[in-house]
């Protein structure tokens, strides 16, 4: 190779190296600028969230860092019922607690924040424990759904000739339930007929908050509505019953609707659970 060709080749190599370096710098600068912009949007979205919701959980960090616009959209969604204020702020927190803590959802990351917020708003330990007692009745819905199906199948196979007249013991239990709870529903009939001992045990269990609780009946019924209407449960017979009962105890349509609106926000909990994992995995991929 001649000196002229070596000089030309060397010059081209330097040009290529400079172009490559400049491209790398450009890409790095673009990525940095994008990251900085996203970080700024996150901090602004976080500030708005704290200002309106009055609290912040670390569970929101990953959501906001990955997509601050989505965090903003959720804030607007969640604030819609809270701004209207048909329910007082303390009752709103009791509803949030019922949605998060009930056995069909069990979103433990939301339980403590709503407990603390409710206490801050004046809720007592007794009121909060009563919410936890009310949501514990949810398990009986296995019987409310299952026993009528059992009876139908028994009829189809010629193994059931009822319903049999209630005996004295069964009638007493029915009267006690009606007096304690203020209603009777036909979905209790077969259970009372086929296993009055189980019905009596449930009567005692479910009546504790109605005998010794401190929440007014309307609020009790709103708590039932909260977990019956939640997407993780959707127990329609109970929902219809407790809407009727709540109206009978003085609840307004707007108050009941607000409970449903609060319950409708639980879909975000899947995002809150998965977003930190997504952030961690993608950060590990970059490393």
mmCIF file of C-alpha atoms in Angstrom:
data_model
loop_
_atom_site.group_PDB
_atom_site.id
_atom_site.type_symbol
_atom_site.label_atom_id
_atom_site.label_comp_id
_atom_site.label_asym_id
_atom_site.label_seq_id
_atom_site.Cartn_x
_atom_site.Cartn_y
_atom_site.Cartn_z
ATOM 1 C CA UNK A 1 0.000 0.000 0.000
ATOM 2 C CA UNK A 2 1.389 3.487 -0.904
ATOM 3 C CA UNK A 3 1.749 6.283 1.587
ATOM 4 C CA UNK A 4 -1.087 8.151 -0.146
ATOM 5 C CA UNK A 5 -3.443 5.197 0.123
ATOM 6 C CA UNK A 6 -2.488 4.616 3.785
ATOM 7 C CA UNK A 7 -3.192 8.268 4.538
ATOM 8 C CA UNK A 8 -6.557 8.086 2.760
ATOM 9 C CA UNK A 9 -7.508 4.876 4.568
ATOM 10 C CA UNK A 10 -6.462 6.301 7.930
ATOM 11 C CA UNK A 11 -8.482 9.430 7.312
ATOM 12 C CA UNK A 12 -11.557 7.357 6.423
ATOM 13 C CA UNK A 13 -11.110 5.208 9.534
ATOM 14 C CA UNK A 14 -11.032 8.315 11.725
ATOM 15 C CA UNK A 15 -14.158 9.639 9.981
ATOM 16 C CA UNK A 16 -15.986 6.362 10.508
ATOM 17 C CA UNK A 17 -14.935 6.249 14.149
ATOM 18 C CA UNK A 18 -16.086 9.833 14.696
ATOM 19 C CA UNK A 19 -19.413 9.133 12.974
ATOM 20 C CA UNK A 20 -19.915 6.036 15.125
ATOM 21 C CA UNK A 21 -19.046 7.939 18.273
ATOM 22 C CA UNK A 22 -21.391 10.760 17.307
ATOM 23 C CA UNK A 23 -24.211 8.263 16.623
ATOM 24 C CA UNK A 24 -23.611 6.643 20.008
ATOM 25 C CA UNK A 25 -23.609 10.017 21.702
ATOM 26 C CA UNK A 26 -26.807 10.961 19.867
ATOM 27 C CA UNK A 27 -28.541 7.722 20.907
ATOM 28 C CA UNK A 28 -27.317 8.079 24.469
ATOM 29 C CA UNK A 29 -28.439 11.709 24.609
ATOM 30 C CA UNK A 30 -31.856 10.797 23.164
ATOM 31 C CA UNK A 31 -32.334 7.969 25.678
ATOM 32 C CA UNK A 32 -31.197 10.183 28.533
ATOM 33 C CA UNK A 33 -33.516 12.992 27.443
ATOM 34 C CA UNK A 34 -36.435 10.538 27.183
ATOM 35 C CA UNK A 35 -35.677 9.086 30.610
ATOM 36 C CA UNK A 36 -35.369 12.540 32.145
ATOM 37 C CA UNK A 37 -38.650 13.631 30.562
ATOM 38 C CA UNK A 38 -40.440 10.525 31.818
ATOM 39 C CA UNK A 39 -38.958 11.077 35.264
ATOM 40 C CA UNK A 40 -40.193 14.651 35.325
ATOM 41 C CA UNK A 41 -43.671 13.557 34.214
ATOM 42 C CA UNK A 42 -43.676 10.914 36.952
ATOM 43 C CA UNK A 43 -42.765 13.417 39.656
ATOM 44 C CA UNK A 44 -45.502 15.765 38.447
ATOM 45 C CA UNK A 45 -48.053 12.936 38.310
ATOM 46 C CA UNK A 46 -46.993 11.781 41.774
ATOM 47 C CA UNK A 47 -47.423 15.291 43.175
ATOM 48 C CA UNK A 48 -50.924 15.548 41.726
ATOM 49 C CA UNK A 49 -51.804 12.114 43.125
ATOM 50 C CA UNK A 50 -50.636 13.029 46.632
ATOM 51 C CA UNK A 51 -52.398 16.387 46.499
ATOM 52 C CA UNK A 52 -55.749 14.863 45.548
ATOM 53 C CA UNK A 53 -55.642 11.450 47.254
ATOM 54 C CA UNK A 54 -53.789 12.655 50.340
ATOM 55 C CA UNK A 55 -51.407 9.688 50.464
ATOM 56 C CA UNK A 56 -48.858 7.726 48.463
ATOM 57 C CA UNK A 57 -47.832 4.086 48.489
ATOM 58 C CA UNK A 58 -44.544 2.671 47.174
ATOM 59 C CA UNK A 59 -46.710 0.321 45.109
ATOM 60 C CA UNK A 60 -47.465 3.299 42.842
ATOM 61 C CA UNK A 61 -43.804 4.033 42.077
ATOM 62 C CA UNK A 62 -43.365 1.408 39.369
ATOM 63 C CA UNK A 63 -46.700 2.276 37.726
ATOM 64 C CA UNK A 64 -45.783 5.950 37.572
ATOM 65 C CA UNK A 65 -42.229 5.391 36.378
ATOM 66 C CA UNK A 66 -43.360 3.061 33.595
ATOM 67 C CA UNK A 67 -46.287 5.212 32.438
ATOM 68 C CA UNK A 68 -47.006 8.485 34.264
ATOM 69 C CA UNK A 69 -49.910 9.227 31.893
ATOM 70 C CA UNK A 70 -51.627 6.016 33.001
ATOM 71 C CA UNK A 71 -51.113 6.962 36.665
ATOM 72 C CA UNK A 72 -52.733 10.330 35.944
ATOM 73 C CA UNK A 73 -55.684 8.632 34.236
ATOM 74 C CA UNK A 74 -56.202 6.324 37.216
ATOM 75 C CA UNK A 75 -56.067 9.270 39.603
ATOM 76 C CA UNK A 76 -58.880 10.926 37.669
ATOM 77 C CA UNK A 77 -60.907 7.697 37.640
ATOM 78 C CA UNK A 78 -60.477 7.049 41.364
ATOM 79 C CA UNK A 79 -61.207 10.646 42.318
ATOM 80 C CA UNK A 80 -64.546 10.780 40.477
ATOM 81 C CA UNK A 81 -66.587 9.202 43.310
ATOM 82 C CA UNK A 82 -64.425 10.752 46.021
ATOM 83 C CA UNK A 83 -64.961 14.290 44.740
ATOM 84 C CA UNK A 84 -68.741 13.912 44.713
ATOM 85 C CA UNK A 85 -68.743 13.044 48.397
ATOM 86 C CA UNK A 86 -72.184 11.501 48.727
ATOM 87 C CA UNK A 87 -70.503 9.377 51.402
ATOM 88 C CA UNK A 88 -68.392 11.004 54.082
ATOM 89 C CA UNK A 89 -64.617 10.390 53.741
ATOM 90 C CA UNK A 90 -64.516 7.916 56.628
ATOM 91 C CA UNK A 91 -67.240 5.749 55.121
ATOM 92 C CA UNK A 92 -65.446 5.875 51.776
ATOM 93 C CA UNK A 93 -62.377 4.396 53.456
ATOM 94 C CA UNK A 94 -64.480 1.680 55.082
ATOM 95 C CA UNK A 95 -65.735 0.756 51.624
ATOM 96 C CA UNK A 96 -62.179 0.655 50.251
ATOM 97 C CA UNK A 97 -61.221 -1.610 53.161
ATOM 98 C CA UNK A 98 -64.135 -3.973 52.479
ATOM 99 C CA UNK A 99 -63.161 -4.233 48.807
ATOM 100 C CA UNK A 100 -59.459 -4.839 49.500
ATOM 101 C CA UNK A 101 -59.718 -7.172 52.493
ATOM 102 C CA UNK A 102 -62.578 -9.489 51.513
ATOM 103 C CA UNK A 103 -61.724 -13.121 50.805
ATOM 104 C CA UNK A 104 -62.368 -12.957 47.047
ATOM 105 C CA UNK A 105 -59.802 -10.183 46.576
ATOM 106 C CA UNK A 106 -57.366 -10.052 49.524
ATOM 107 C CA UNK A 107 -55.296 -7.145 48.186
ATOM 108 C CA UNK A 108 -53.111 -6.869 51.254
ATOM 109 C CA UNK A 109 -51.073 -3.960 49.860
ATOM 110 C CA UNK A 110 -54.194 -1.802 50.113
ATOM 111 C CA UNK A 111 -55.379 -2.907 53.543
ATOM 112 C CA UNK A 112 -52.922 -1.011 55.727
ATOM 113 C CA UNK A 113 -53.120 2.312 53.816
ATOM 114 C CA UNK A 114 -56.913 2.322 54.068
ATOM 115 C CA UNK A 115 -56.849 1.274 57.718
ATOM 116 C CA UNK A 116 -54.485 4.141 58.498
ATOM 117 C CA UNK A 117 -56.464 6.642 56.454
ATOM 118 C CA UNK A 118 -59.713 5.594 58.150
ATOM 119 C CA UNK A 119 -58.114 6.018 61.583
ATOM 120 C CA UNK A 120 -56.847 9.441 60.533
ATOM 121 C CA UNK A 121 -60.415 10.356 59.557
ATOM 122 C CA UNK A 122 -61.756 9.345 62.967
ATOM 123 C CA UNK A 123 -62.661 5.671 62.572
ATOM 124 C CA UNK A 124 -62.320 3.595 65.725
ATOM 125 C CA UNK A 125 -60.746 0.170 66.062
ATOM 126 C CA UNK A 126 -64.219 -1.189 66.801
ATOM 127 C CA UNK A 127 -65.624 0.223 63.557
ATOM 128 C CA UNK A 128 -62.754 -1.211 61.530
ATOM 129 C CA UNK A 129 -63.081 -4.610 63.193
ATOM 130 C CA UNK A 130 -66.777 -4.572 62.400
ATOM 131 C CA UNK A 131 -66.003 -4.104 58.698
ATOM 132 C CA UNK A 132 -63.733 -7.158 58.913
ATOM 133 C CA UNK A 133 -66.519 -9.122 60.605
ATOM 134 C CA UNK A 134 -69.052 -8.114 57.960
ATOM 135 C CA UNK A 135 -66.826 -9.219 55.076
ATOM 136 C CA UNK A 136 -66.318 -12.597 56.777
ATOM 137 C CA UNK A 137 -69.933 -13.509 55.990
ATOM 138 C CA UNK A 138 -69.043 -13.769 52.308
ATOM 139 C CA UNK A 139 -68.199 -17.462 52.631
ATOM 140 C CA UNK A 140 -71.835 -18.432 53.173
ATOM 141 C CA UNK A 141 -72.508 -17.642 49.526
ATOM 142 C CA UNK A 142 -71.163 -21.111 48.753
ATOM 143 C CA UNK A 143 -74.285 -22.399 50.509
ATOM 144 C CA UNK A 144 -76.608 -19.795 48.994
ATOM 145 C CA UNK A 145 -75.555 -20.887 45.510
ATOM 146 C CA UNK A 146 -74.819 -24.545 46.187
ATOM 147 C CA UNK A 147 -77.773 -25.731 48.260
ATOM 148 C CA UNK A 148 -80.501 -24.758 45.734
ATOM 149 C CA UNK A 149 -78.483 -26.536 43.028
ATOM 150 C CA UNK A 150 -78.235 -29.608 45.261
ATOM 151 C CA UNK A 151 -82.008 -29.541 45.764
ATOM 152 C CA UNK A 152 -82.613 -29.205 42.009
ATOM 153 C CA UNK A 153 -80.446 -32.236 41.280
ATOM 154 C CA UNK A 154 -82.096 -34.232 44.047
ATOM 155 C CA UNK A 155 -85.474 -33.415 42.485
ATOM 156 C CA UNK A 156 -84.258 -34.453 39.036
ATOM 157 C CA UNK A 157 -83.086 -37.810 40.400
ATOM 158 C CA UNK A 158 -86.219 -38.426 42.462
ATOM 159 C CA UNK A 159 -84.461 -38.068 45.805
ATOM 160 C CA UNK A 160 -86.265 -35.000 47.156
ATOM 161 C CA UNK A 161 -89.949 -34.616 47.890
ATOM 162 C CA UNK A 162 -89.838 -31.339 49.793
ATOM 163 C CA UNK A 163 -90.090 -28.715 50.801
ATOM 164 C CA UNK A 164 -91.097 -30.128 54.146
ATOM 165 C CA UNK A 165 -92.975 -27.951 56.660
ATOM 166 C CA UNK A 166 -90.683 -26.207 59.135
ATOM 167 C CA UNK A 167 -90.438 -27.788 62.542
ATOM 168 C CA UNK A 168 -90.554 -25.782 65.749
ATOM 169 C CA UNK A 169 -86.748 -25.509 65.912
ATOM 170 C CA UNK A 170 -86.487 -24.348 62.298
ATOM 171 C CA UNK A 171 -89.302 -21.821 62.666
ATOM 172 C CA UNK A 172 -87.625 -20.358 65.754
ATOM 173 C CA UNK A 173 -84.379 -19.909 63.808
ATOM 174 C CA UNK A 174 -86.200 -18.222 60.948
ATOM 175 C CA UNK A 175 -87.941 -15.857 63.363
ATOM 176 C CA UNK A 176 -84.650 -15.041 65.116
ATOM 177 C CA UNK A 177 -82.914 -14.302 61.821
ATOM 178 C CA UNK A 178 -85.760 -12.080 60.638
ATOM 179 C CA UNK A 179 -85.799 -10.173 63.916
ATOM 180 C CA UNK A 180 -82.006 -9.798 64.052
ATOM 181 C CA UNK A 181 -81.438 -8.862 60.417
ATOM 182 C CA UNK A 182 -84.733 -7.281 59.502
ATOM 183 C CA UNK A 183 -85.430 -9.466 56.475
ATOM 184 C CA UNK A 184 -85.874 -12.982 55.179
ATOM 185 C CA UNK A 185 -84.910 -14.228 51.709
ATOM 186 C CA UNK A 186 -85.926 -17.406 49.915
ATOM 187 C CA UNK A 187 -82.292 -18.392 49.317
ATOM 188 C CA UNK A 188 -82.175 -19.394 53.006
ATOM 189 C CA UNK A 189 -85.119 -21.808 52.742
ATOM 190 C CA UNK A 190 -83.378 -24.995 51.604
ATOM 191 C CA UNK A 191 -80.427 -24.458 53.912
ATOM 192 C CA UNK A 192 -82.739 -24.047 56.888
ATOM 193 C CA UNK A 193 -84.678 -27.155 55.851
ATOM 194 C CA UNK A 194 -81.729 -29.464 55.114
ATOM 195 C CA UNK A 195 -79.300 -28.396 57.841
ATOM 196 C CA UNK A 196 -80.811 -26.218 60.576
ATOM 197 C CA UNK A 197 -77.711 -26.705 62.758
ATOM 198 C CA UNK A 198 -75.519 -25.078 60.110
ATOM 199 C CA UNK A 199 -78.071 -22.319 59.695
ATOM 200 C CA UNK A 200 -78.100 -21.705 63.456
ATOM 201 C CA UNK A 201 -74.304 -21.521 63.559
ATOM 202 C CA UNK A 202 -74.322 -19.030 60.672
ATOM 203 C CA UNK A 203 -77.075 -17.024 62.350
ATOM 204 C CA UNK A 204 -74.941 -16.652 65.460
ATOM 205 C CA UNK A 205 -71.797 -15.876 63.428
ATOM 206 C CA UNK A 206 -73.331 -13.291 61.109
ATOM 207 C CA UNK A 207 -75.383 -11.589 63.822
ATOM 208 C CA UNK A 208 -72.432 -10.564 65.998
ATOM 209 C CA UNK A 209 -71.916 -7.180 64.289
ATOM 210 C CA UNK A 210 -75.677 -6.611 64.293
ATOM 211 C CA UNK A 211 -75.910 -7.292 68.039
ATOM 212 C CA UNK A 212 -72.758 -5.576 69.288
ATOM 213 C CA UNK A 213 -71.464 -3.523 66.360
ATOM 214 C CA UNK A 214 -71.141 0.241 66.309
ATOM 215 C CA UNK A 215 -71.798 0.980 62.631
ATOM 216 C CA UNK A 216 -75.283 2.139 61.730
ATOM 217 C CA UNK A 217 -77.398 -0.360 59.738
ATOM 218 C CA UNK A 218 -77.129 1.691 56.539
ATOM 219 C CA UNK A 219 -73.337 1.526 56.610
ATOM 220 C CA UNK A 220 -73.430 -2.204 57.344
ATOM 221 C CA UNK A 221 -75.520 -2.717 54.213
ATOM 222 C CA UNK A 222 -73.149 -0.543 52.163
ATOM 223 C CA UNK A 223 -70.267 -2.778 53.249
ATOM 224 C CA UNK A 224 -72.182 -5.855 52.052
ATOM 225 C CA UNK A 225 -72.835 -4.085 48.736
ATOM 226 C CA UNK A 226 -69.132 -3.263 48.373
ATOM 227 C CA UNK A 227 -67.940 -6.861 48.316
ATOM 228 C CA UNK A 228 -71.002 -8.322 46.566
ATOM 229 C CA UNK A 229 -70.648 -5.883 43.640
ATOM 230 C CA UNK A 230 -66.830 -6.184 43.410
ATOM 231 C CA UNK A 231 -65.570 -7.742 40.168
ATOM 232 C CA UNK A 232 -63.862 -10.497 42.152
ATOM 233 C CA UNK A 233 -67.191 -11.674 43.594
ATOM 234 C CA UNK A 234 -70.238 -10.402 41.652
ATOM 235 C CA UNK A 235 -72.779 -12.132 43.882
ATOM 236 C CA UNK A 236 -75.987 -10.873 42.269
ATOM 237 C CA UNK A 237 -78.610 -12.313 44.687
ATOM 238 C CA UNK A 238 -76.887 -10.737 47.681
ATOM 239 C CA UNK A 239 -76.283 -7.479 45.834
ATOM 240 C CA UNK A 240 -79.981 -7.084 44.995
ATOM 241 C CA UNK A 241 -80.942 -7.916 48.567
ATOM 242 C CA UNK A 242 -78.490 -5.505 50.197
ATOM 243 C CA UNK A 243 -79.320 -2.657 47.799
ATOM 244 C CA UNK A 244 -82.953 -3.051 48.864
ATOM 245 C CA UNK A 245 -81.957 -3.233 52.531
ATOM 246 C CA UNK A 246 -79.703 -0.167 52.254
ATOM 247 C CA UNK A 247 -82.504 1.855 50.694
ATOM 248 C CA UNK A 248 -84.752 0.693 53.531
ATOM 249 C CA UNK A 249 -82.221 1.973 56.062
ATOM 250 C CA UNK A 250 -82.146 5.411 54.431
ATOM 251 C CA UNK A 251 -79.345 5.149 51.870
ATOM 252 C CA UNK A 252 -79.733 7.202 48.697
ATOM 253 C CA UNK A 253 -79.213 5.955 45.172
ATOM 254 C CA UNK A 254 -76.199 8.269 44.930
ATOM 255 C CA UNK A 255 -74.606 6.754 48.053
ATOM 256 C CA UNK A 256 -75.082 3.230 46.729
ATOM 257 C CA UNK A 257 -73.733 4.220 43.318
ATOM 258 C CA UNK A 258 -70.671 5.716 45.002
ATOM 259 C CA UNK A 259 -69.970 2.386 46.726
ATOM 260 C CA UNK A 260 -70.126 0.674 43.336
ATOM 261 C CA UNK A 261 -67.822 3.274 41.788
ATOM 262 C CA UNK A 262 -65.236 2.771 44.516
ATOM 263 C CA UNK A 263 -65.438 -0.997 44.071
ATOM 264 C CA UNK A 264 -64.984 -0.608 40.309
ATOM 265 C CA UNK A 265 -61.449 0.715 40.770
ATOM 266 C CA UNK A 266 -60.071 -2.599 42.063
ATOM 267 C CA UNK A 267 -58.869 -3.542 38.575
ATOM 268 C CA UNK A 268 -55.824 -1.323 39.170
ATOM 269 C CA UNK A 269 -54.569 -3.776 41.787
ATOM 270 C CA UNK A 270 -53.422 -6.169 39.074
ATOM 271 C CA UNK A 271 -51.342 -3.358 37.596
ATOM 272 C CA UNK A 272 -49.951 -2.395 41.001
ATOM 273 C CA UNK A 273 -48.914 -5.997 41.635
ATOM 274 C CA UNK A 274 -47.347 -6.663 38.224
ATOM 275 C CA UNK A 275 -45.736 -3.288 37.387
ATOM 276 C CA UNK A 276 -42.905 -3.589 39.959
ATOM 277 C CA UNK A 277 -42.074 -7.018 38.521
ATOM 278 C CA UNK A 278 -42.079 -5.610 34.975
ATOM 279 C CA UNK A 279 -39.816 -2.743 36.023
ATOM 280 C CA UNK A 280 -37.381 -5.066 37.790
ATOM 281 C CA UNK A 281 -37.217 -7.600 34.942
ATOM 282 C CA UNK A 282 -36.661 -4.975 32.253
ATOM 283 C CA UNK A 283 -34.007 -3.222 34.331
ATOM 284 C CA UNK A 284 -32.222 -6.557 34.727
ATOM 285 C CA UNK A 285 -32.353 -7.043 30.943
ATOM 286 C CA UNK A 286 -30.640 -3.700 30.436
ATOM 287 C CA UNK A 287 -27.843 -4.520 32.888
#
